[in-house]
Amino acid sequence: MSRQYCTFRLDGHLFGVPVESVQEVLKQQELTTVPHAPAGIEGLINLRGQIITTLDMRSRLGLQPRTDSSSVIDVVVRTADGDVVSLLVDEIGDVLEPGPEYFEELPETVPASIRGTVTSVCKLDGQLMLVLDTESAVRLDLEKV
Amino acid sequence: MEVIDEIVAEFLVESYENLDQLDRDLVALEQEPGSRELLSSIFRTVHTIKGTCGFLGFEKLESVAHLGESLLSRLRDGEMALDPQVTTVLLEMVDAIRALLAQIEKTGEEGAADYAGLKSRLQAVLDGRPVEGAPEPTPADSPVEPAGVSPASQVPTAQVPATPAATPAGQDPADGVDEAGEAASEPSVVTVEVPETAAPAPVAEPVAEPVAEPVAEPVATKHRPAPTTAPVESPAVEESAAGARRSVADSSIRVDVDLLDGLMNLVGELVLTRNQLLQRAATRQDPELQRTAHRLNLVAGELQEEVMKTRMQPIDNVWSKLPRVVRDLCVSLGKSVRVEMEGRDTELDKTILEAVKDPLTHLVRNSVDHGVETPADRLAAGKPAEGRLLLRAFHEGGQVIIEITDDGAGIDPVTLRDKAVSRGLLTREAAAALGDREALHLIFQPGFSTAKTVTNVSGRGVGMDVVKTNIERIGGTIDVISAVGEGTTVRIKIPLTLAIIPALVIGSDTNLYAIPQVNLLELVRLESDQAQARIETIRGTPVYRLRGALLPIIDLREQLGLSVVEHETTFIVVLQADGRQFGVVVDEILDTEEIVVKPLGKQLRHIDLYAGATIMGDGRIALILDANALAKRAGMVGEAATGDSGPDQATSTGDRVSLLVIGLSDGRRVALPLGAVDRLEQFQTQTVERVGGHEVVQYRGQILPLVRLDRALQSYGDAPEGDLMHVVVCRHRGASVGFVVAEIHDIVEEEITVRTHLDTGGHQGSALVGDFVTELVDVERAVSAIDPSLLAVALAS
């Protein structure tokens, strides 16, 4: 059975998360910064009365900091234990449903900052989609390990 | 099987409630042993538990409850008198039931313990004097006897199936006897005791029968018929058995707290949506829309309030368990304590109530164990033999205050200081510098116990620090006031609810922050020229003179890692945290508001600076600042001056002290704490007389011994010429001593910030006082350096 992936772009790369973990996708929300917050935390957003932590996926994955943050997108994901976290991405893509034969393990030469959160690679036509593990993407303490 | 679990869960919840009632009643019963009303209530409660667990097949539980019930029925019918022994056994039974219920809750089974000891004790009480004494046991009781005599083992086996059947014994023999089989003689025990059950039984029976019949086989052998029959029967039987007490319960339902939390969140969202709608409506010229919006406004507001109320519970829910705790403690410690309560209907959020339960119990145990003395000691101290423990709760400024007051021995700050030193928690100097109130706070230090002996109740050095931590975790504060010989009061301040708290909203940079009102003392506004004049710095640390006391100042921007900017107008928020006062400079002060506290996500929870976040009316997010963490972050450790430090604390660094500055004959400056100085006098040199080797003068009808401070401090300059000599009269331990000095310079009041340990040996070091290096004189040492016997002379006079 093939799974559906919600895709988004970060620094030119295409990433995908299982569609069932995505709660909603929003245009950039008003951000409240949190002084002394660990790196990777962009701030807080008010999602209909719920206060949601926003993570900057670029910093989370060790990519280049973005220069133009005027059109960022919040991908709101829900983890297995019910936590709702917003992931800040550059651009939202389509929902894809590649067959299992397209997937492959992540090459071992990929930087550790990505290895920790990306579970596999999907070989699409003309580009690669990196499958993000939602649970580890929102777990910040992973960076210290 | 799920149905069973549900029934068992309900049984557990209900039984716990019943047990709480039981505890209360039993302790109350001891106060008025004759009360039939209380006895009946207790009887009904135990009976209900017994009845229900019978259906569910909890045999051990039932056998324990059964014996208790037999005993109670006898008490109720006046055939036995309640004495402490009986009460103890009954309370023990309650504990056993509680333990069994806990076991059932955990494992679904009753566990291995068989409570034989308790059962035999119950039996012994049952078989005791009253049985022989009662000439003609009423019919109600006689059947109990055989059941009682035959040991417990028989009781459960026979009774489990019998209980449901017993009810209709008269009306529906087929059902009862068939199932119970050879135990047919037993049901009479139950029948007699439950005359009330007769009425609802027919209602339950017809429904139960068809279900029960097909499973008759396993029922008879395994004693587990309950699951099938109970769903129908248990409510019916219970309702009648619990009778009068149920009237309150009928008008209420049990709701899961999670459900209320969800409701609370939804209401929060509704309120925000309302705010947005109101803003939109205000811009439209549509009177109809405006009216509707206004109505929505009102309804949403009321809804919010009502939902809040659903979470409120009276503090009595927690307090009601305390008399039992005190009673048990008193029995084991041989003390006598009367518990009084004021404000038991004070309401608190359920979550907070849960959180204060353990701390309160601990404090009460502490009061009884360490506070209240033994009756003999109390009589010796001229107090009534019976101690008094007063629990008070009341609202004050949007918070709830709980006080626990005992009239016991009190806490001696001197002992505390010694203890702190001997435990290595403080140096002797630091301990001596502590004020009495601060010394009392030592009891909240980890590893600190003042109990002379470790009892099984308390005194193991864990406790008060945990109490403090727990209280602070829910945003509360704890304080202790004590007078030696008179008693101790522990005062807990806690917010009404965790979900909604009053807070001051402030702005810093582009963000909003909320500071809980609990920590807020006052607000200060300074225009730029005022600010320059009134905010001084000590080695770069800004301080502000707030009514004569120095208030350390921190800049919120700096604490938050933002660039510090100059303000036209300086706003200082004066906060209190952990017994310290400090001012926080903020960009702007917006408003005080009731804010809904929302937890931060996992990724941010470790930052102790924030206690959570909230959403403002316009949808903006404000972080809630934790004042304690803010103080800690700013490096404020230890107890800073709070303005009430006594004059005898002249030595504690950083305190504001009043000093009398004196000149010695070699030009050195020394200072005496002003608090020790009585008067400044001038004497004619010829009035000095001699007693033995000492110089004295007649002064106000007394003989005043004189101490040449020059000599005491090894100043060998030229002795002052002339007829007059300056004498500083000091009071020292009840005696007056005159210090002869060369010169009296000044009285100064200032903060001693720069100091060294250099002095003439054994004194209190030296400090910069009014631009001069000045030695600080320790009166005691100055006096003792001359001659100890001198003091005796002074005292004798």
Coordinates of C-alpha atoms in Angstrom, one line a residue, chain B residues 97-604:
Chain B
I97 CA -11.5 -1.6 52.9
R98 CA -9.5 1.2 51.4
A99 CA -6.5 -1.0 50.9
L100 CA -8.6 -3.7 49.3
L101 CA -10.2 -1.1 47.0
A102 CA -6.8 0.1 46.0
Q103 CA -5.8 -3.4 45.3
I104 CA -8.9 -4.0 43.2
E105 CA -8.3 -0.8 41.3
K106 CA -4.7 -1.8 40.5
T107 CA -5.1 -5.4 39.7
G108 CA -8.8 -6.1 39.5
E109 CA -8.3 -8.7 42.2
E110 CA -8.5 -8.5 45.9
G111 CA -4.9 -9.7 46.5
A112 CA -3.4 -12.2 48.8
A113 CA -3.8 -10.5 52.2
D114 CA -6.7 -12.0 54.1
Y115 CA -7.0 -9.5 57.0
A116 CA -7.5 -12.4 59.4
G117 CA -6.1 -10.3 62.2
L118 CA -8.5 -7.5 61.7
K119 CA -11.4 -9.9 61.3
S120 CA -10.6 -11.6 64.6
R121 CA -10.3 -8.3 66.3
L122 CA -13.7 -7.2 64.9
Q123 CA -15.0 -10.6 66.1
A124 CA -13.5 -10.1 69.5
V125 CA -15.2 -6.8 69.9
L126 CA -18.4 -8.3 68.7
D127 CA -18.1 -11.2 71.1
G128 CA -17.0 -8.9 73.9
R129 CA -18.8 -7.8 77.0
P130 CA -21.8 -6.2 75.3
V131 CA -23.0 -9.5 74.0
E132 CA -23.2 -11.1 77.4
G133 CA -24.4 -7.9 78.9
A134 CA -27.3 -7.6 76.5
P135 CA -30.0 -9.7 78.2
E136 CA -32.3 -10.1 75.3
P137 CA -30.7 -9.4 71.9
T138 CA -33.3 -8.0 69.6
P139 CA -34.4 -10.2 66.7
A140 CA -32.4 -8.0 64.4
D141 CA -29.2 -9.1 66.0
S142 CA -29.6 -12.6 67.0
P143 CA -29.0 -14.0 63.5
V144 CA -25.8 -12.2 63.4
E145 CA -24.4 -14.2 66.2
P146 CA -24.1 -17.5 64.4
A147 CA -22.6 -15.8 61.5
G148 CA -20.2 -14.2 63.7
V149 CA -19.2 -17.2 65.7
S150 CA -18.5 -19.3 62.6
P151 CA -15.3 -17.7 61.5
A152 CA -15.0 -15.5 58.5
S153 CA -14.2 -18.2 56.0
Q154 CA -17.7 -19.3 56.0
V155 CA -19.2 -15.9 55.7
P156 CA -17.8 -14.9 52.3
T157 CA -18.6 -18.2 50.5
A158 CA -22.1 -18.2 51.6
Q159 CA -22.7 -14.6 51.3
V160 CA -21.6 -13.6 47.9
P161 CA -24.4 -15.2 46.0
A162 CA -26.7 -14.6 49.0
T163 CA -26.5 -10.9 49.0
P164 CA -28.5 -10.1 45.9
A165 CA -30.8 -12.9 46.8
A166 CA -31.1 -11.9 50.4
T167 CA -33.0 -8.8 49.6
P168 CA -36.1 -10.5 48.3
A169 CA -35.7 -13.4 50.7
G170 CA -39.3 -13.0 51.8
Q171 CA -40.7 -12.2 48.4
D172 CA -38.7 -14.2 45.9
P173 CA -37.5 -17.3 47.6
A174 CA -36.8 -19.1 44.4
D175 CA -34.1 -16.9 43.2
G176 CA -32.3 -16.4 46.5
V177 CA -32.4 -19.9 47.8
D178 CA -31.5 -21.6 44.6
E179 CA -28.4 -19.7 44.0
A180 CA -27.3 -19.7 47.6
G181 CA -27.9 -23.4 47.9
E182 CA -26.8 -24.8 51.2
A183 CA -26.1 -21.4 52.5
A184 CA -29.9 -20.8 52.8
S185 CA -29.6 -20.1 56.5
E186 CA -27.3 -17.2 55.9
P187 CA -29.5 -14.8 53.9
S188 CA -31.5 -14.0 57.1
V189 CA -28.5 -12.1 58.3
V190 CA -28.8 -9.7 55.5
T191 CA -32.5 -9.6 55.3
V192 CA -32.9 -8.4 58.8
E193 CA -30.3 -5.7 58.4
V194 CA -31.6 -4.3 55.2
P195 CA -35.3 -3.8 55.7
E196 CA -35.2 -0.8 53.5
T197 CA -34.0 -2.8 50.5
A198 CA -37.2 -4.6 50.2
A199 CA -38.9 -1.9 48.3
P200 CA -36.7 -1.5 45.3
A201 CA -35.9 -5.1 45.1
P202 CA -39.0 -6.1 43.0
V203 CA -38.0 -3.6 40.4
A204 CA -34.6 -5.1 40.1
E205 CA -35.6 -8.7 40.2
P206 CA -37.5 -9.2 37.0
V207 CA -34.7 -7.8 34.9
A208 CA -32.1 -9.7 36.7
E209 CA -33.7 -13.1 36.6
P210 CA -33.6 -13.9 32.9
V211 CA -30.0 -13.0 32.8
A212 CA -29.0 -14.8 35.9
E213 CA -30.8 -18.1 35.1
P214 CA -28.7 -19.2 32.1
V215 CA -25.5 -18.7 34.0
A216 CA -26.7 -20.3 37.2
E217 CA -24.1 -23.0 37.0
P218 CA -20.9 -20.9 37.1
V219 CA -22.6 -18.6 39.5
A220 CA -23.1 -21.2 42.1
T221 CA -19.6 -22.6 41.9
K222 CA -17.5 -19.6 41.2
H223 CA -19.3 -16.9 43.2
R224 CA -19.1 -14.5 40.3
P225 CA -22.6 -13.9 39.4
A226 CA -22.3 -10.3 40.1
P227 CA -21.3 -9.0 36.7
T228 CA -24.5 -10.2 35.1
T229 CA -26.9 -9.2 37.8
A230 CA -25.2 -6.2 39.2
P231 CA -25.7 -3.7 36.5
V232 CA -29.3 -3.7 37.2
E233 CA -29.4 -4.3 40.8
S234 CA -26.6 -2.4 42.3
P235 CA -28.0 1.1 41.7
A236 CA -31.4 0.2 42.9
V237 CA -30.3 -1.4 46.1
E238 CA -27.8 1.3 46.8
E239 CA -30.2 4.1 46.3
S240 CA -32.5 2.8 48.9
A241 CA -29.8 1.9 51.3
A242 CA -28.1 5.2 51.1
G243 CA -31.4 6.8 51.4
A244 CA -31.4 10.2 52.8
R245 CA -27.8 10.9 51.9
R246 CA -28.5 10.4 48.2
S247 CA -30.7 13.4 47.9
V248 CA -27.7 15.6 47.2
A249 CA -26.0 13.1 44.9
D250 CA -29.2 12.9 42.8
S251 CA -28.9 16.5 41.7
S252 CA -25.3 16.1 40.5
I253 CA -23.5 14.1 38.0
R254 CA -19.9 13.0 37.7
V255 CA -17.9 14.5 34.9
D256 CA -14.4 13.7 33.8
V257 CA -12.0 16.6 34.5
D258 CA -10.6 16.2 31.0
L259 CA -14.0 17.0 29.6
L260 CA -14.2 20.2 31.6
D261 CA -10.7 21.1 30.4
G262 CA -11.9 20.6 26.8
L263 CA -14.9 22.7 27.5
M264 CA -12.7 25.4 29.0
N265 CA -10.6 25.5 25.9
L266 CA -13.6 25.8 23.6
V267 CA -14.9 28.6 25.7
G268 CA -11.6 30.3 25.4
E269 CA -11.8 30.0 21.6
L270 CA -15.3 31.3 21.7
V271 CA -14.2 34.3 23.6
L272 CA -11.5 35.1 21.1
T273 CA -13.9 34.7 18.2
R274 CA -16.3 37.0 20.0
N275 CA -13.6 39.6 20.3
Q276 CA -12.9 39.5 16.6
L277 CA -16.6 39.7 15.8
L278 CA -17.0 42.6 18.1
Q279 CA -14.3 44.5 16.4
R280 CA -15.8 43.9 13.0
A281 CA -19.3 44.7 14.2
A282 CA -18.1 48.0 15.6
T283 CA -17.0 49.2 12.2
R284 CA -20.3 48.4 10.4
Q285 CA -23.3 50.5 10.5
D286 CA -25.6 47.7 11.2
P287 CA -27.6 48.0 14.5
E288 CA -28.9 44.5 14.2
L289 CA -25.4 43.0 14.0
Q290 CA -24.3 45.2 16.9
R291 CA -27.2 44.0 19.1
T292 CA -26.4 40.4 18.2
A293 CA -22.7 41.0 18.9
H294 CA -23.5 42.6 22.2
R295 CA -25.7 39.7 23.2
L296 CA -23.0 37.2 22.2
N297 CA -20.6 39.2 24.3
L298 CA -22.7 38.8 27.4
V299 CA -23.5 35.1 26.8
A300 CA -19.9 34.2 26.1
G301 CA -18.8 36.1 29.3
E302 CA -21.3 34.3 31.4
L303 CA -20.5 31.0 29.8
Q304 CA -16.9 31.4 30.7
E305 CA -17.7 32.1 34.2
E306 CA -20.0 29.2 34.6
V307 CA -17.5 26.8 33.1
M308 CA -14.9 28.1 35.5
K309 CA -17.2 27.3 38.3
T310 CA -17.6 23.7 37.3
R311 CA -14.0 23.2 38.3
M312 CA -14.3 24.8 41.7
Q313 CA -14.6 22.7 44.8
P314 CA -14.7 23.6 48.5
I315 CA -11.5 23.2 50.4
D316 CA -13.4 21.0 52.8
N317 CA -13.0 18.2 50.3
V318 CA -9.3 18.1 51.4
W319 CA -9.8 19.2 55.0
S320 CA -12.4 16.6 55.8
K321 CA -9.6 14.0 55.8
L322 CA -7.5 15.9 58.3
P323 CA -9.4 15.3 61.5
R324 CA -8.8 11.6 61.0
V325 CA -5.1 12.2 60.3
V326 CA -4.8 14.3 63.5
R327 CA -6.7 11.7 65.5
D328 CA -4.5 8.9 64.5
L329 CA -1.4 10.9 65.2
C330 CA -2.7 11.9 68.6
V331 CA -3.3 8.3 69.5
S332 CA 0.1 7.2 68.5
L333 CA 1.9 10.2 70.1
G334 CA -0.2 10.4 73.2
K335 CA -1.3 13.9 72.5
S336 CA -4.6 15.6 72.5
V337 CA -5.4 18.0 69.8
R338 CA -8.7 19.7 68.8
V339 CA -9.1 20.6 65.2
E340 CA -11.0 23.7 64.3
M341 CA -11.8 24.9 60.8
E342 CA -12.8 28.2 59.5
G343 CA -13.9 28.9 55.9
R344 CA -14.3 25.3 54.9
D345 CA -16.5 26.3 52.0
T346 CA -13.8 28.4 50.4
E347 CA -13.6 27.2 46.8
L348 CA -10.6 26.3 44.8
D349 CA -9.9 24.9 41.4
K350 CA -9.9 21.1 41.4
T351 CA -6.3 20.9 40.1
I352 CA -5.1 23.2 42.8
L353 CA -7.0 21.4 45.5
E354 CA -5.3 18.1 44.4
A355 CA -2.0 19.9 44.5
V356 CA -2.3 21.2 48.0
K357 CA -3.6 18.0 49.5
D358 CA -0.3 16.5 50.3
P359 CA 1.4 19.6 51.5
L360 CA -1.5 20.4 53.8
T361 CA -1.5 16.9 55.2
H362 CA 2.2 17.2 55.8
L363 CA 1.9 20.5 57.5
V364 CA -0.9 19.3 59.8
R365 CA 1.2 16.3 60.7
N366 CA 4.1 18.5 61.4
S367 CA 2.0 20.8 63.6
V368 CA 0.7 17.8 65.7
D369 CA 4.1 16.1 65.8
H370 CA 6.5 18.9 66.5
G371 CA 4.3 21.9 67.3
V372 CA 1.8 20.8 69.9
E373 CA 3.5 19.5 73.1
T374 CA 2.5 16.6 75.2
P375 CA -0.4 17.2 77.6
A376 CA 2.1 17.1 80.5
D377 CA 4.3 19.7 78.9
R378 CA 1.4 21.9 78.1
L379 CA 0.1 21.9 81.6
A380 CA 3.5 22.7 82.8
A381 CA 3.6 25.6 80.5
G382 CA 0.3 26.8 81.8
K383 CA -1.7 25.9 78.7
P384 CA -4.7 23.7 78.5
A385 CA -3.8 20.0 78.1
E386 CA -5.7 19.8 74.8
G387 CA -3.8 21.5 71.9
R388 CA -5.6 23.5 69.3
L389 CA -5.0 23.3 65.6
L390 CA -6.8 25.9 63.6
L391 CA -7.2 25.6 59.8
R392 CA -8.4 28.8 58.1
A393 CA -9.1 29.5 54.5
F394 CA -10.2 32.7 53.0
H395 CA -10.0 34.8 49.8
E396 CA -7.8 37.8 49.7
G397 CA -7.0 39.8 46.6
G398 CA -7.9 37.1 44.1
Q399 CA -6.0 34.5 46.0
V400 CA -6.8 31.9 48.5
I401 CA -5.0 32.0 51.8
I402 CA -4.7 28.9 53.9
E403 CA -3.4 29.1 57.4
I404 CA -2.5 26.3 59.7
T405 CA -2.1 27.6 63.2
D406 CA -1.1 25.5 66.3
D407 CA -0.8 26.8 69.9
G408 CA 2.3 24.6 70.5
A409 CA 5.8 25.3 71.4
G410 CA 6.7 27.4 68.4
I411 CA 9.9 27.4 66.5
D412 CA 13.0 28.9 68.1
P413 CA 15.0 30.9 65.5
V414 CA 18.1 30.4 67.7
T415 CA 17.8 26.6 67.5
L416 CA 17.3 26.9 63.8
R417 CA 20.5 29.0 63.3
D418 CA 22.5 26.5 65.4
K419 CA 21.1 23.7 63.4
A420 CA 21.9 25.3 60.1
V421 CA 25.5 25.8 61.3
S422 CA 25.9 22.3 62.6
R423 CA 24.5 20.9 59.4
G424 CA 26.9 22.9 57.5
L425 CA 24.2 24.7 55.6
L426 CA 25.4 28.1 56.7
T427 CA 28.5 29.6 58.2
R428 CA 28.2 30.9 61.7
E429 CA 28.5 34.5 60.5
A430 CA 25.8 34.0 57.9
A431 CA 23.5 32.4 60.4
A432 CA 24.0 35.2 62.9
A433 CA 23.2 37.7 60.2
L434 CA 19.8 36.2 59.5
G435 CA 16.8 37.9 60.9
D436 CA 14.4 35.9 63.0
R437 CA 11.9 35.6 60.1
E438 CA 14.6 34.6 57.7
A439 CA 15.9 32.1 60.2
L440 CA 12.4 30.5 60.3
H441 CA 12.6 30.1 56.6
L442 CA 15.5 27.7 57.1
I443 CA 12.9 25.0 57.8
F444 CA 12.2 25.0 54.1
Q445 CA 15.8 24.1 53.3
P446 CA 16.4 20.6 52.0
G447 CA 17.8 18.3 54.6
F448 CA 16.7 20.4 57.5
S449 CA 14.7 19.0 60.4
T450 CA 14.3 20.5 63.8
A451 CA 12.8 17.5 65.4
K452 CA 14.8 16.5 68.3
T453 CA 14.1 12.9 67.7
V454 CA 13.1 11.3 64.5
T455 CA 9.6 9.8 64.8
N456 CA 7.9 7.7 62.4
V457 CA 5.7 10.7 61.6
S458 CA 8.2 13.3 60.6
G459 CA 11.7 14.6 61.4
R460 CA 13.6 12.8 58.7
G461 CA 14.7 16.0 57.1
V462 CA 12.5 15.6 54.0
G463 CA 9.3 17.4 53.9
M464 CA 9.2 21.1 54.3
D465 CA 11.3 21.7 51.3
V466 CA 9.0 19.4 49.3
V467 CA 6.0 21.2 50.7
K468 CA 7.5 24.5 49.5
T469 CA 8.4 23.1 46.1
N470 CA 4.9 21.8 45.7
I471 CA 3.2 25.0 46.7
E472 CA 5.5 27.0 44.4
R473 CA 4.8 24.7 41.5
I474 CA 1.2 25.8 41.5
G475 CA 2.2 29.5 41.7
G476 CA 1.8 29.8 45.5
T477 CA 3.9 31.1 48.3
I478 CA 4.5 29.8 51.8
D479 CA 5.5 31.7 54.9
V480 CA 5.9 30.7 58.5
I481 CA 5.4 32.9 61.6
S482 CA 6.2 31.6 65.0
A483 CA 6.4 32.8 68.6
V484 CA 8.4 30.6 71.0
G485 CA 6.0 29.1 73.5
E486 CA 2.9 30.4 71.8
G487 CA 2.7 28.5 68.6
T488 CA 3.3 28.5 64.9
T489 CA 1.3 29.7 61.9
V490 CA 2.1 28.5 58.4
R491 CA 0.5 30.6 55.7
I492 CA 0.0 29.4 52.2
K493 CA -1.0 31.8 49.4
I494 CA -2.3 30.1 46.3
P495 CA -4.0 31.3 43.2
L496 CA -7.8 30.5 43.0
T497 CA -7.3 28.6 39.8
L498 CA -4.5 27.6 37.7
A499 CA -6.4 28.1 34.5
I500 CA -7.2 31.7 34.9
I501 CA -5.1 34.1 37.0
P502 CA -5.0 37.8 37.4
A503 CA -1.9 39.2 35.9
L504 CA -0.2 42.5 34.9
V505 CA 0.4 42.8 31.2
I506 CA 3.5 44.6 30.3
G507 CA 5.3 45.3 27.0
S508 CA 9.0 44.9 26.3
D509 CA 10.3 45.3 22.8
T510 CA 7.5 44.1 20.5
N511 CA 6.3 41.4 22.8
L512 CA 3.8 41.3 25.5
Y513 CA 4.5 39.6 28.9
A514 CA 2.2 38.8 31.8
I515 CA 3.3 38.8 35.4
P516 CA 1.1 37.0 37.8
Q517 CA -0.5 39.3 40.3
V518 CA 0.7 37.1 43.2
N519 CA 4.2 38.4 42.7
L520 CA 3.2 42.0 42.1
L521 CA 3.7 44.5 44.9
E522 CA 3.5 48.0 43.2
L523 CA 4.3 50.0 40.2
V524 CA 6.6 53.0 40.1
R525 CA 6.7 55.5 37.3
L526 CA 9.7 57.8 36.9
E527 CA 10.2 60.6 34.4
S528 CA 13.6 60.7 32.9
D529 CA 15.1 63.4 35.2
Q530 CA 13.7 61.7 38.3
A531 CA 15.0 58.4 37.1
Q532 CA 18.5 59.7 36.8
A533 CA 18.4 61.1 40.3
R534 CA 16.6 58.3 42.0
I535 CA 18.2 55.2 40.4
E536 CA 21.7 54.9 41.8
T537 CA 24.3 52.3 41.1
I538 CA 26.4 50.2 43.4
R539 CA 29.3 48.9 41.4
G540 CA 27.2 49.0 38.3
T541 CA 24.2 47.4 39.9
P542 CA 21.2 49.7 39.8
V543 CA 19.2 50.3 42.9
Y544 CA 16.2 52.4 43.6
R545 CA 15.3 54.0 46.9
L546 CA 11.8 52.9 47.6
R547 CA 10.6 54.6 50.8
G548 CA 14.0 54.5 52.3
A549 CA 14.8 50.9 51.5
L550 CA 17.0 49.9 48.6
L551 CA 15.4 48.0 45.9
P552 CA 17.6 46.1 43.4
I553 CA 16.6 46.9 39.9
I554 CA 16.9 44.6 36.8
D555 CA 16.0 45.5 33.3
L556 CA 13.7 43.1 31.6
R557 CA 15.2 43.8 28.2
E558 CA 18.6 42.7 29.6
Q559 CA 17.1 39.6 31.2
L560 CA 15.5 38.7 27.9
G561 CA 18.7 39.2 25.9
L562 CA 17.4 42.2 24.1
S563 CA 19.3 45.4 23.6
V564 CA 18.8 47.9 26.4
V565 CA 17.4 51.2 25.4
E566 CA 16.9 54.5 27.2
H567 CA 13.4 55.4 28.1
E568 CA 11.7 58.8 28.3
T569 CA 9.7 57.4 31.2
T570 CA 10.9 54.5 33.4
F571 CA 8.4 52.0 34.6
I572 CA 9.4 49.8 37.5
V573 CA 7.3 46.8 38.4
V574 CA 8.1 45.9 42.0
L575 CA 7.9 42.2 42.5
Q576 CA 8.2 39.8 45.3
A577 CA 9.6 36.4 44.8
D578 CA 11.0 33.9 47.3
G579 CA 10.9 36.5 50.1
R580 CA 12.9 39.0 48.0
Q581 CA 11.8 42.3 46.6
F582 CA 13.1 43.6 43.4
G583 CA 12.2 46.0 40.6
V584 CA 11.9 45.2 37.0
V585 CA 12.2 48.0 34.4
V586 CA 9.8 47.4 31.6
D587 CA 9.1 49.4 28.4
E588 CA 5.4 49.9 29.1
I589 CA 2.7 48.8 31.5
L590 CA -0.5 47.9 29.8
D591 CA -3.2 46.6 32.1
T592 CA -4.1 44.0 34.7
E593 CA -6.2 41.3 33.2
E594 CA -7.6 37.9 34.0
I595 CA -5.5 35.7 31.7
V596 CA -6.1 32.1 30.7
V597 CA -2.9 30.2 31.3
K598 CA -1.9 27.8 28.5
P599 CA 1.1 25.5 28.8
L600 CA 4.0 25.9 26.4
G601 CA 4.9 23.2 24.0
K602 CA 7.4 20.5 25.0
Q603 CA 10.2 22.3 23.2
L604 CA 9.9 25.3 25.4

